[in-house]
Amino acid sequence: MRTEVAIVGAGPAGLLLSHLLARAGIESVVLETRSQEYVASRIRAGILEHSSVELLTAAGLGERLRAEGHEHRGIYLQWPGERHHLDFVDLTGRSVWVYGQTEVQKDLVAARAAEVVYDVADTRLHDVGTDRPYVTYTDAGGAARRLDAAVIAGCDGSFGPSRAAVPEAARQTFERVYPHSWLGILADVAPSTDELIYARHPDGFALHSMRSPTVSRLYLQVPNGTDLADWPDARIWDELAKRLGHGRDGWTLTPGPVTDKSVLPMRSFVQTPMRYGRLFLAGDAAHIVPPTGAKGLNLAIADVARLGDALTALLRGGDPTLADRYSDDALRRVWRCTHFSWWMTTMLHASGDPFDAQLQLSQLRWVTSSAAGATGLAENYAGLPIR
Ligand code: RFL
Ligand code: PHB
C-alpha cells in the first residue's frame, strides 16, 4: 500500500492530523494497534483551551463541541480555609471548554477523513532518514503488510515505537518523575461546583472536574504504587470531601455512583528533536506532561495544527520551510507547557516537606491576590495562540 502520509496512532493527534491533511487534499492512512471501540471509550483529558476550540471549530469539528461542551470562565484555587476564583476571561479575554477527549475522539471518527486500520500489531518504522520511509505491520487477519509514504507522522503516544525510530545518537530525552500519582474517578452525579476546583491540602492535592451536568470527574493525589483495592468508593468520597472542604461556608460535595476508577502515574518527558528526516513526532509520542495543567491533549492539538501546515506546504507546494522549522517551533510551546504543568504540580501537591508547604502557600496567595500573578496563570491555562 502507498499513501502520502503514514500516520502511526489513532489518538487525537493522529486522527486530527489525518483530518487537517484531508482538508488540504493530502491523503493519509492511520495505523492503530487497538480496536476502534477501545480507542473511542478511553477516559482521559477533559479541558480544551481557547486555541484548541478555535482550531477544532475552524476544521469543521466544532458543532457538537459548542452544543454539548461547556464554556468556563476560569477555575477555583483553594487551600484550607480559602477558595478563590480566577476569571481567565477578565484576565486574558480567553476561556476554556469542558469537553472530554472521548468526545473529541468520537467527532474525529465521525468525520472519517482517512482510512484507519485498527487492530494492527508489530508496527515498525523503516528508513526514516531517507526519502523512502515505510511502515510494516501485521493486520487483524495476521497478514504481514507494508505501507510506503512520503512522510511518517509518529502519533503513537507514550508507548509507541515512533520515538525510538530516531537513532539514539540523534535524540535527546529530558525527564522528571514525580513521587505521586492521581487516583481518578468518574461518577454519575451532578458536579458540586460550576467550575473546576484545584485544591491544595496537607494530606494531598484534590481536583473536582466534570464531564457534563450529570457526570463528575474527580482526582486525589496518592503515593506511587497505590493499589485501587485499598480505595473502596466510600474512602475515596470521604477523602475528597475532606480535601475539597466539604461543610465549609455551606459548600457540600455530593457523592454518587462511581463508574470508573484508575491510578495515573505522573511524569514530565520531552524527546528532541521532534523531526528526524522524514519522521515527524507529535503529541504524547514526543512529550508527556503531568495532568495538573490540563495540557496533554491541548499540546497534541497544537503540534498537529503546526504539522498539518508544514506537511501541506511540503507536499503540495514543495516548500520545506515550515517542515524544517517544525521541531523548533513546536518545542517552544512544548517547553512552556512543560514548565506550566510542572509549576502547577509543584504548587499544589503535598510533599511532606514543611519548607515546600510554606512556599506553596506563598505562591498560592500571590496568584490569587496579584493581578500579575493571576494573569500569568490564566494566560498559560487558557493557552497562548497556536500560530
Ligand atoms: P494517545 O491518545 O496516547 O494516542 C496514541 C495512539 O497510538 C496508538 N499506538 C499505536 N498504534 C499503532 N502501532 C503501535 N505500535 C502503537 N502504539 C500505540 C495508541 O493505541 C493510541 O491510540 O496520544 P496523542 O494522540 O498524542 O494524544 C495525547 C493525549 O491523549 C494525552 O496527552 C492526554 O490524554 C494525557 N492525559 C490526560 N491529560 C489531561 O489533560 N487530563 C487527564 O485527565 C489525562 N488523563 C492522560 C490521561 C493520558 C493517559 N495515558 C496516555 C496513559 C489518562 C491516561 C491513562
Ligand atoms: C479532567 O477533567 O480530566 C481534568 C481536568 C483538568 C486537569 C486534569 C484533568 O488539570
Coordinates of C-alpha atoms and ligand atoms in Angstrom, one line a residue:
M1 CA 0.0 0.0 0.0
R2 CA 1.2 3.5 -0.7
T3 CA 0.0 6.9 0.7
E4 CA 1.3 10.4 1.1
V5 CA 1.4 10.4 4.9
A6 CA 1.6 7.3 7.0
I7 CA 0.2 8.1 10.5
V8 CA 1.0 5.8 13.4
G9 CA -1.6 6.0 16.1
A10 CA -5.3 6.9 16.0
G11 CA -5.4 9.0 19.2
P12 CA -6.4 12.7 19.0
A13 CA -3.1 13.7 17.4
G14 CA -3.2 11.0 14.6
L15 CA -6.9 11.4 13.8
L16 CA -6.8 15.2 13.8
L17 CA -3.7 15.3 11.6
S18 CA -5.4 13.0 9.1
H19 CA -8.4 15.3 9.2
L20 CA -6.4 18.5 8.6
L21 CA -4.4 16.8 5.8
A22 CA -7.6 15.6 4.1
R23 CA -9.0 19.2 4.2
A24 CA -5.8 20.3 2.3
G25 CA -6.3 17.4 -0.2
I26 CA -3.5 15.2 1.2
E27 CA -4.0 11.5 1.5
S28 CA -3.1 9.6 4.6
V29 CA -3.5 6.2 6.2
V30 CA -3.7 5.8 10.0
L31 CA -2.5 2.6 11.7
E32 CA -3.8 1.8 15.2
T33 CA -2.8 -1.1 17.4
R34 CA -6.1 -1.0 19.5
S35 CA -9.7 -1.7 18.4
Q36 CA -11.9 1.2 17.4
E37 CA -14.2 0.6 20.4
Y38 CA -11.2 0.7 22.8
V39 CA -9.8 3.9 21.4
A40 CA -13.3 5.6 21.4
S41 CA -14.0 4.8 25.1
R42 CA -10.7 5.6 26.8
I43 CA -11.3 8.2 29.5
R44 CA -8.6 10.9 29.5
A45 CA -8.4 14.6 29.4
G46 CA -11.4 16.9 29.9
I47 CA -10.3 20.5 29.2
L48 CA -9.9 22.3 25.9
E49 CA -8.0 25.6 25.9
H50 CA -9.2 28.5 23.8
S51 CA -6.9 27.9 20.8
S52 CA -7.9 24.2 20.7
V53 CA -11.6 25.1 20.4
E54 CA -10.8 27.7 17.7
L55 CA -8.7 25.2 15.8
L56 CA -11.4 22.4 16.0
T57 CA -14.1 24.9 15.0
A58 CA -12.1 26.1 12.0
A59 CA -11.5 22.5 11.0
G60 CA -15.3 21.8 10.9
L61 CA -15.3 19.9 14.2
G62 CA -16.9 22.5 16.5
E63 CA -20.6 21.7 16.1
R64 CA -21.2 19.2 18.9
L65 CA -18.4 20.8 21.0
R66 CA -20.3 24.1 21.0
A67 CA -23.7 22.4 21.5
E68 CA -22.7 19.9 24.2
G69 CA -19.5 21.3 25.7
H70 CA -19.5 23.9 28.5
E71 CA -17.5 27.1 28.4
H72 CA -15.8 28.0 31.7
R73 CA -14.6 31.5 32.5
G74 CA -11.9 30.2 34.9
I75 CA -11.1 27.9 37.8
Y76 CA -11.1 27.9 41.6
L77 CA -7.9 27.6 43.5
Q78 CA -8.1 26.7 47.1
W79 CA -6.3 25.7 50.3
P80 CA -7.7 25.0 53.8
G81 CA -9.8 28.0 54.8
E82 CA -9.6 29.8 51.4
R83 CA -11.2 29.5 48.0
H84 CA -10.5 32.0 45.2
H85 CA -11.9 32.2 41.7
L86 CA -9.6 33.2 38.8
D87 CA -11.6 34.7 35.9
F88 CA -9.5 33.9 32.8
V89 CA -11.9 35.9 30.6
D90 CA -11.4 39.1 32.7
L91 CA -7.7 38.5 32.9
T92 CA -6.9 37.5 29.4
G93 CA -10.0 37.6 27.3
R94 CA -9.8 33.8 26.8
S95 CA -12.0 31.0 28.2
V96 CA -11.6 27.2 28.4
W97 CA -14.2 24.5 27.5
V98 CA -15.1 21.3 29.3
Y99 CA -15.4 18.7 26.5
G100 CA -14.0 15.2 27.1
Q101 CA -11.2 13.8 25.0
T102 CA -13.6 10.9 24.4
E103 CA -16.0 13.3 22.7
V104 CA -13.2 14.8 20.5
Q105 CA -12.2 11.3 19.5
K106 CA -15.9 10.4 18.6
D107 CA -16.1 13.6 16.5
L108 CA -12.9 12.8 14.7
V109 CA -14.1 9.2 14.0
A110 CA -17.4 10.5 12.7
A111 CA -15.6 12.9 10.3
R112 CA -13.9 9.9 8.8
A113 CA -11.2 11.8 6.9
A114 CA -8.9 9.0 6.1
E115 CA -8.6 5.2 6.2
V116 CA -7.9 4.0 9.7
V117 CA -6.6 0.4 10.0
Y118 CA -7.4 -0.8 13.6
D119 CA -6.0 -3.9 15.4
V120 CA -2.6 -3.8 13.8
A121 CA 0.4 -5.5 15.5
D122 CA 4.2 -5.4 15.3
T123 CA 4.3 -1.8 13.9
R124 CA 7.8 -1.0 12.7
L125 CA 9.2 2.2 11.1
H126 CA 11.9 1.8 8.4
D127 CA 14.3 4.1 6.6
V128 CA 13.0 7.3 8.2
G129 CA 16.3 9.1 7.5
T130 CA 15.8 8.6 3.7
D131 CA 13.2 9.9 1.3
R132 CA 11.6 6.5 1.0
P133 CA 10.3 5.7 4.5
Y134 CA 7.8 2.9 5.2
V135 CA 6.0 1.1 8.0
T136 CA 5.5 -2.6 8.3
Y137 CA 2.8 -4.2 10.5
T138 CA 0.6 -7.3 10.8
D139 CA -3.1 -6.7 10.1
A140 CA -6.0 -8.1 12.1
G141 CA -6.1 -11.2 9.9
G142 CA -2.4 -11.9 10.7
A143 CA -1.1 -10.9 7.2
A144 CA 2.2 -9.0 7.0
R145 CA 1.7 -5.6 5.4
R146 CA 3.9 -2.7 4.2
L147 CA 2.8 1.0 3.9
D148 CA 5.1 3.2 1.9
A149 CA 4.8 7.0 2.3
A150 CA 6.4 10.3 1.5
V151 CA 6.4 11.1 5.2
I152 CA 5.6 9.3 8.5
A153 CA 3.9 11.0 11.4
G154 CA 4.6 9.3 14.7
C155 CA 1.4 10.0 16.8
D156 CA 1.6 6.8 18.8
G157 CA 1.6 8.2 22.3
S158 CA 4.0 7.4 25.1
F159 CA 4.2 3.6 24.5
G160 CA 4.5 3.6 20.7
P161 CA 7.5 2.7 18.5
S162 CA 8.0 6.1 16.7
R163 CA 10.0 7.9 19.3
A164 CA 12.6 5.1 19.3
A165 CA 12.8 5.1 15.5
V166 CA 15.0 8.2 15.8
P167 CA 18.6 6.9 16.0
E168 CA 19.9 7.1 19.6
A169 CA 22.8 9.4 18.6
A170 CA 20.3 11.9 17.0
R171 CA 17.9 12.2 20.0
Q172 CA 18.0 13.6 23.5
T173 CA 15.5 13.0 26.3
F174 CA 14.5 15.0 29.3
E175 CA 12.6 13.5 32.2
R176 CA 11.2 14.3 35.6
V177 CA 9.3 11.6 37.6
Y178 CA 7.1 12.8 40.4
P179 CA 6.7 10.9 43.7
H180 CA 2.9 10.8 43.4
S181 CA 0.1 9.6 41.2
W182 CA -3.6 10.6 40.7
L183 CA -6.4 8.3 41.7
G184 CA -9.2 9.4 39.3
I185 CA -12.9 8.6 39.4
L186 CA -15.8 9.2 37.0
A187 CA -19.2 9.4 38.8
D188 CA -22.8 9.6 37.8
V189 CA -23.6 12.7 39.9
A190 CA -24.1 16.3 39.1
P191 CA -20.9 18.3 39.8
S192 CA -20.9 20.1 43.1
T193 CA -19.2 23.1 41.5
D194 CA -19.8 25.3 38.5
E195 CA -16.1 25.4 37.5
L196 CA -13.1 23.2 38.3
I197 CA -11.7 23.3 41.9
Y198 CA -7.9 22.8 42.3
A199 CA -7.3 22.2 46.0
R200 CA -4.1 22.1 47.9
H201 CA -4.4 20.2 51.2
P202 CA -1.8 19.0 53.7
D203 CA -3.0 15.4 53.1
G204 CA -2.6 15.8 49.3
F205 CA -4.0 17.6 46.2
A206 CA -7.6 17.1 45.1
L207 CA -9.3 18.2 41.8
H208 CA -13.0 18.5 41.2
S209 CA -13.6 18.4 37.4
M210 CA -16.6 17.3 35.4
R211 CA -17.7 16.0 32.0
S212 CA -21.4 17.2 31.8
P213 CA -24.2 18.4 34.1
T214 CA -24.7 14.8 35.3
V215 CA -21.2 13.4 35.3
S216 CA -18.4 14.4 37.6
R217 CA -14.7 13.6 37.3
L218 CA -12.6 13.9 40.5
Y219 CA -8.9 13.2 41.4
L220 CA -6.9 12.6 44.5
Q221 CA -3.1 12.8 45.0
V222 CA -2.0 9.3 46.1
P223 CA 1.5 7.8 46.6
N224 CA 3.1 5.9 43.6
G225 CA 2.3 2.2 43.7
T226 CA -1.2 2.8 45.2
D227 CA -3.4 -0.3 44.9
L228 CA -7.1 0.5 43.9
A229 CA -8.2 -2.4 46.2
D230 CA -7.2 -0.2 49.2
W231 CA -9.6 2.5 47.9
P232 CA -13.3 1.5 48.2
D233 CA -15.7 4.2 46.9
A234 CA -16.6 5.3 50.4
R235 CA -13.0 6.0 51.3
I236 CA -12.5 8.0 48.1
W237 CA -15.5 10.2 48.7
D238 CA -14.5 10.8 52.4
E239 CA -11.0 11.8 51.3
L240 CA -12.4 14.1 48.5
A241 CA -14.8 15.7 51.0
K242 CA -12.0 16.4 53.4
R243 CA -9.5 17.8 50.9
L244 CA -12.1 19.8 48.9
G245 CA -13.5 21.4 52.1
H246 CA -17.0 19.8 52.4
G247 CA -19.0 21.7 55.1
R248 CA -17.0 24.9 54.9
D249 CA -19.0 28.1 54.3
G250 CA -22.1 26.0 53.4
W251 CA -20.3 24.2 50.4
T252 CA -21.0 20.5 50.1
L253 CA -19.7 17.7 48.0
T254 CA -22.4 15.3 46.7
P255 CA -21.2 11.8 46.2
G256 CA -22.6 9.4 43.6
P257 CA -22.2 6.0 41.9
V258 CA -18.6 5.6 40.7
T259 CA -18.5 4.3 37.1
D260 CA -14.7 4.2 36.5
K261 CA -11.6 4.2 38.8
S262 CA -7.9 4.3 37.9
V263 CA -4.5 5.3 39.1
L264 CA -2.3 7.5 36.8
P265 CA 1.4 7.9 37.4
M266 CA 2.8 11.4 36.6
R267 CA 5.8 12.4 34.7
S268 CA 7.3 15.1 32.5
F269 CA 9.1 13.9 29.5
V270 CA 10.4 15.5 26.3
Q271 CA 12.3 14.0 23.4
T272 CA 14.1 16.3 21.0
P273 CA 14.2 17.0 18.1
M274 CA 10.6 16.3 17.1
R275 CA 11.7 15.6 13.5
Y276 CA 14.3 13.2 12.1
G277 CA 14.5 13.0 8.3
R278 CA 11.0 12.0 7.0
L279 CA 9.7 11.2 10.5
F280 CA 7.7 13.8 12.4
L281 CA 6.7 13.2 16.1
A282 CA 3.5 14.8 17.5
G283 CA 1.6 14.7 20.8
D284 CA 2.5 12.2 23.6
A285 CA 4.9 10.4 21.2
A286 CA 7.2 13.4 21.8
H287 CA 6.3 14.7 25.2
I288 CA 4.3 13.9 28.3
V289 CA 3.1 16.4 30.9
P290 CA 1.6 15.7 34.3
P291 CA -2.2 16.4 34.1
T292 CA -2.3 19.3 36.7
G293 CA -2.1 22.0 33.9
A294 CA -4.6 20.2 31.7
K295 CA -2.1 20.5 28.8
G296 CA -1.6 16.9 27.3
L297 CA -4.5 17.0 24.8
N298 CA -4.1 20.7 24.0
L299 CA -0.4 20.2 23.2
A300 CA -1.2 17.3 20.9
I301 CA -3.7 19.6 19.1
A302 CA -1.2 22.4 18.8
D303 CA 1.5 20.1 17.4
V304 CA -0.7 18.7 14.7
A305 CA -2.0 22.1 13.7
R306 CA 1.6 23.1 13.0
L307 CA 2.5 19.8 11.4
G308 CA -0.6 20.0 9.2
D309 CA 0.6 23.4 7.9
A310 CA 4.2 22.1 7.4
L311 CA 3.2 18.9 5.6
T312 CA 0.8 20.8 3.3
A313 CA 3.5 23.3 2.3
L314 CA 6.0 20.5 1.8
L315 CA 3.8 18.0 -0.1
R316 CA 1.6 20.5 -2.0
G317 CA 3.8 23.5 -2.5
G318 CA 7.2 21.8 -2.4
D319 CA 8.2 24.3 0.2
P320 CA 10.2 22.7 3.1
T321 CA 10.5 25.9 5.3
L322 CA 7.8 25.1 7.8
A323 CA 8.8 21.4 7.9
D324 CA 12.4 22.4 8.6
R325 CA 11.1 24.7 11.4
Y326 CA 8.5 22.3 12.8
S327 CA 10.6 20.9 15.7
D328 CA 12.0 24.2 16.9
D329 CA 8.6 26.0 16.6
A330 CA 6.7 23.1 18.3
L331 CA 9.2 22.8 21.1
R332 CA 8.8 26.4 22.2
R333 CA 5.2 25.6 23.1
V334 CA 6.1 22.2 24.5
W335 CA 8.6 23.6 27.0
R336 CA 6.2 26.4 28.0
C337 CA 3.5 23.8 28.8
T338 CA 6.1 21.5 30.4
H339 CA 7.1 24.3 32.7
F340 CA 3.5 25.3 33.5
S341 CA 2.5 21.7 34.2
W342 CA 5.5 21.2 36.5
W343 CA 4.8 24.5 38.2
M344 CA 1.1 23.8 38.8
T345 CA 2.1 20.3 40.1
T346 CA 4.7 21.5 42.5
M347 CA 2.5 24.4 43.8
L348 CA -0.4 22.1 44.6
H349 CA 0.9 18.6 45.6
A350 CA 1.8 17.9 49.2
S351 CA 5.4 16.7 49.5
G352 CA 5.6 16.3 53.3
D353 CA 8.3 18.9 53.5
P354 CA 7.3 22.0 55.7
F355 CA 9.6 24.4 53.7
D356 CA 7.8 23.3 50.4
A357 CA 4.5 23.8 52.1
Q358 CA 5.2 27.4 53.0
L359 CA 6.5 28.2 49.5
Q360 CA 3.3 26.7 48.0
L361 CA 1.1 28.7 50.3
S362 CA 3.0 31.9 49.5
Q363 CA 2.7 31.2 45.7
L364 CA -1.0 30.4 46.0
R365 CA -1.6 33.7 47.9
W366 CA 0.4 35.5 45.2
V367 CA -1.5 34.1 42.2
T368 CA -4.8 34.8 43.9
S369 CA -4.1 38.3 45.1
S370 CA -1.8 39.9 42.5
A371 CA -3.1 40.8 39.0
A372 CA 0.3 39.9 37.6
G373 CA 0.4 36.5 39.3
A374 CA -3.2 35.7 38.3
T375 CA -2.7 36.8 34.7
G376 CA 0.4 34.6 34.3
L377 CA -1.5 31.6 35.5
A378 CA -4.6 32.5 33.3
E379 CA -2.5 33.1 30.2
N380 CA -0.9 29.7 30.5
Y381 CA -4.0 27.8 31.5
A382 CA -6.3 29.3 28.8
G383 CA -3.4 28.9 26.4
L384 CA -1.4 31.0 24.0
P385 CA -2.3 31.3 20.3
I386 CA -1.2 28.2 18.3
R387 CA 0.4 30.0 15.4
Ligands
RFL1 P1 -2.7 8.9 22.5 O1 -4.0 9.5 22.9 O2 -2.0 8.1 23.6 O3 -2.8 8.1 21.2 C1 -1.7 7.3 20.7 C2 -2.3 6.2 19.9 O4 -1.3 5.4 19.3 C3 -1.7 4.1 19.5 N1 -0.5 3.2 19.4 C4 -0.1 2.5 18.3 N2 -0.6 2.5 17.0 C5 0.0 1.7 16.1 N3 1.1 0.9 16.4 C6 1.6 1.0 17.6 N4 2.7 0.2 17.9 C7 1.1 1.8 18.6 N5 1.4 2.1 19.9 C8 0.4 2.9 20.4 C9 -2.4 4.0 20.8 O5 -3.2 2.9 21.0 C10 -3.2 5.3 20.8 O6 -4.4 5.1 20.2 O7 -1.7 10.2 22.2 P2 -2.0 11.6 21.4 O8 -2.9 11.3 20.2 O9 -0.7 12.2 21.3 O10 -2.9 12.4 22.5 C11 -2.4 12.8 23.7 C12 -3.4 12.7 24.8 O11 -4.1 11.5 24.7 C13 -2.8 12.9 26.2 O12 -1.8 13.9 26.2 C14 -3.8 13.1 27.3 O13 -4.9 12.3 27.3 C15 -3.0 13.0 28.6 N6 -3.8 12.5 29.7 C16 -4.6 13.4 30.3 N7 -4.4 14.7 30.0 C17 -5.2 15.7 30.7 O14 -5.0 16.9 30.4 N8 -6.1 15.3 31.7 C18 -6.3 14.0 32.0 O15 -7.1 13.7 32.9 C19 -5.5 13.0 31.3 N9 -5.6 11.7 31.6 C20 -3.9 11.2 30.0 C21 -4.9 10.8 31.0 C22 -3.1 10.2 29.4 C23 -3.2 8.8 29.8 N10 -2.3 7.9 29.2 C24 -1.6 8.3 28.0 C25 -1.7 6.8 29.8 C26 -5.0 9.4 31.3 C27 -4.2 8.4 30.7 C28 -4.4 7.0 31.1
PHB2 C1 -10.2 16.2 33.7 O1 -11.3 16.7 33.7 O2 -10.0 15.0 33.5 C2 -9.1 17.1 34.0 C3 -9.3 18.5 34.1 C4 -8.2 19.3 34.5 C5 -7.0 18.8 34.7 C6 -6.8 17.4 34.6 C7 -7.8 16.6 34.3 O3 -6.0 19.6 35.1

